[in-house]
Amino acid sequence: MTDTNSTLIQATDIYLELGGNVLLEAVSFAVRSGEIVTVIGPNGAGKTTLLRVALELLRPSAGTLYHRPQLTIGYMPQRLQLDPTFPLSVKRFLSFARKGCDATAFRTVLKETGADHVIDAAMQHLSGGELQRVLLSRALLRQPDLLVLDEPVQGVDVHGQVELYQLIGKIRDERNCGVLMVSHDLHLVMAATDRVLCLNRHICCSGTPAVVTSDPEYLKMYGHLALYQHDRTHHHDHGGCSCDR
Amino acid sequence: MTMEAVLVIDDFLLRALLGGIGVALVAGPFGAFVVWRRLAYFGDTLAHSSLLGVALGFLLHINLTLGVIIVCQLLALLLFFSQRQRQLAGDTMLGIFAHGALSLGLVTLAFMPDVRIDLMAYLFGDILAIGNSDLLWIYLGGGGALIALLWLWRPLLAITIHEDLARVEGVPVTRINGLFLALIALTVAVMMKVVGLLLVTSLLIIPAATARRFARNPEMMALLACLFGCASVAGGLYGSFQWDTPTGPSIVVAACILFALSYLVPVKR
C-alpha cells in the first residue's frame, strides 16, 4: 500500500468464450494505485463481462489475470434487484461490507459520499442518486485498494452524474485507490478519467481521453457524439454536456 | 370450543398442536428466505417429490420420513447442478422436475400392489395422525435445520441482497447456496406430514408474506412469520376440530385469513 504506483490488477491477453460466442478477445489492461481507468463501448461490447473477469467472477478461457497479493476490492454492481418484500435499511445494507463496522463508520462513509441523510431509510425507498451513493459507500467501507464500479451514474440525472464523477475523483485523490469503472456515457466520464479503454469485444483503442477521442476507431464507433472535448473547469455547465446526447 | 374440550385435550390433538407449531417455527425463517429469494416454485418442486420418497421408504423398508428426506436431498442436489445449465429457463426446469417427480412417485406406488397408502393424507397432510416418532423428526430434523440456518444467517442475507457483491466480499456463495438448498429440502420433508405435499409451500410463504408489512428488518420478519405460522396452525386445528374440516387445508385457510386481515391493520411507513 506504500508503493503509490504499484499495479493493482493486470489482465494479459484475456479471451472469454461462452456457449460458442467469443465475448472477449485479446484484452489486456492494467490499473495502478491512484489511477482511474474507464471502460467505454457500445451495448453488448462486453464491458460488464470484462469487469466480472477482473473480479474473478468469471474465469477467462485463455489469458492471465494478476491481482496484487492481499488486494482488497470495493465493488459497486450495476443494479441491486432487491425483492420488495425484503426489509432492509441502509445501515443494515452497509453492515455486510465487512464485519466489525459500527454506526459511526456508516455515518462517516455516508458523509463522504453525501448520503448521510438516508442512513435509516429503507433501501427500496432510495432515489437513483441516493442508491448509487449508498452502493459506493458499501464499497468504500472495505477500505479498498481498488474500486470496481459498474455504471456508477446509472439512474442519475445529468447534474447528479457530474457530481458523482467528481466524487469518484475526490475519493481517488484522498484514498489513492485505483478505480476501474464501466460507463455508457462519453463526455462526462472523460473529465474524470486518466485512461480510457474503448472496448468492442477487443480493445479498439486506449489511452488518455484526449488520445482516445481523436482515434479513428473511436470516431467510427461514436460518430458525431465524439466531437465534443470536455472542458474540465466547467463542472456545472451540465447543459453543455448534455445537449448532444 | 367449550371449556371442557380445552381442559381435556386429547392426546392426538396435543401431538397435532405440538407438531404443527414445530413446523410453523421452522417454516417462519425458511419461508422468509423463500419469499425474498423467490423460491416458492422451488419449494413446490421438492415437495412434489415426496411421494417418490414414500415409495422408496416402502421399497427399502425404512422410515417413510427418512425416505422422503433422502429423495428431497437427492432432488435438491440435482436442482443445484441443473441450475448451471442455461439451455432451459429455471421455471421450466422446475416444472419438469416437479411434475416428473410427482408422477413418478404415483407410478412407482402403483407398481407396489402390497402397499396401500392414503393418498389424500400425503397430498393434503394428516396432522391428526402425527405420532411420537413424527414429533421427533419435526423437532430434531426441523430444529437442526433451524440451527444451521441461524449459523448461515449473515452470509445468506448477503447473498440474498446481491450474489456477486457477496462473492467479491469473500462469501463462499456456491457452498452456502448448496447448504441452504439441502436445509430447505430437509424442512420441506419434515413439513410434509402436517400440511401435505401440495400445501407445504403455502405454510412457507403465507406467514412470511403476512409478516412483511410489520417487519422493519429481516430478523423481525422471520420471527413474525413464526408467530403467524403458529397462529395459523392453532386456528386451523380449532376450525378443523369444530367443523370437522380437513386439517391441512384448514391451517392454510387460517393462514390466508390472517394474511387478508393483516391488511386491515394500519402500518406507519
Tab-separated table of C-alpha atoms in Angstrom, chain A residues 52 55 57 73 75 77 79-89 92-93 95-99 124-125 138 142, chain B residues 35-38 153-155 157-158 160-170 212 215-219 221 269:
chain	number	residue	atom	x	y	z
A	52	ARG	CA	-16.656	-9.799	-13.996
A	55	LEU	CA	-13.365	-9.543	-10.221
A	57	LEU	CA	-16.425	-13.913	-11.018
A	73	ILE	CA	-11.606	-4.696	-3.846
A	75	TYR	CA	-17.281	-3.434	-5.869
A	77	PRO	CA	-22.654	-3.592	-9.004
A	79	ARG	CA	-28.119	-2.921	-10.260
A	80	LEU	CA	-29.472	-4.061	-6.999
A	81	GLN	CA	-32.587	-6.129	-7.557
A	82	LEU	CA	-33.862	-6.273	-4.027
A	83	ASP	CA	-37.168	-8.002	-3.669
A	84	PRO	CA	-39.739	-5.507	-2.338
A	85	THR	CA	-40.524	-7.987	0.445
A	86	PHE	CA	-37.003	-7.758	1.843
A	87	PRO	CA	-36.982	-5.319	4.779
A	88	LEU	CA	-33.538	-3.740	4.711
A	89	SER	CA	-32.362	-0.381	5.973
A	92	ARG	CA	-28.073	-2.786	7.648
A	93	PHE	CA	-27.134	-2.946	3.985
A	95	SER	CA	-23.128	-3.699	7.641
A	96	PHE	CA	-22.469	-6.508	5.163
A	97	ALA	CA	-19.402	-4.766	3.709
A	98	ARG	CA	-17.204	-6.305	6.390
A	99	LYS	CA	-17.513	-7.411	9.962
A	124	GLN	CA	-36.223	0.266	-1.607
A	125	HIS	CA	-37.148	3.897	-0.909
A	138	ARG	CA	-20.516	-0.055	0.902
A	142	ARG	CA	-13.961	-2.241	2.762
B	35	VAL	CA	-40.152	-15.138	-0.261
B	36	TRP	CA	-37.063	-12.909	-0.526
B	37	ARG	CA	-35.325	-15.173	-2.989
B	38	ARG	CA	-38.475	-16.103	-4.927
B	153	TRP	CA	-27.820	-16.268	8.538
B	154	ARG	CA	-25.415	-13.430	7.769
B	155	PRO	CA	-23.823	-14.841	4.593
B	157	LEU	CA	-28.624	-12.427	3.776
B	158	ALA	CA	-25.581	-11.059	1.953
B	160	THR	CA	-29.910	-12.542	-0.965
B	161	ILE	CA	-29.002	-8.873	-1.328
B	162	HIS	CA	-26.562	-9.371	-4.204
B	163	GLU	CA	-24.813	-12.582	-5.103
B	164	ASP	CA	-21.847	-11.118	-6.975
B	165	LEU	CA	-21.290	-8.435	-4.377
B	166	ALA	CA	-21.255	-11.099	-1.662
B	167	ARG	CA	-18.792	-13.159	-3.683
B	168	VAL	CA	-16.441	-10.208	-4.151
B	169	GLU	CA	-16.659	-9.537	-0.421
B	170	GLY	CA	-15.462	-13.067	0.297
B	212	ARG	CA	-43.722	-8.355	5.640
B	215	ALA	CA	-41.239	-6.017	9.732
B	216	ARG	CA	-38.519	-3.405	9.766
B	217	ASN	CA	-35.624	-5.808	9.414
B	218	PRO	CA	-35.070	-9.389	8.216
B	219	GLU	CA	-34.990	-10.898	11.715
B	221	MET	CA	-39.885	-10.662	9.523
B	269	ARG	CA	-44.388	3.837	6.709
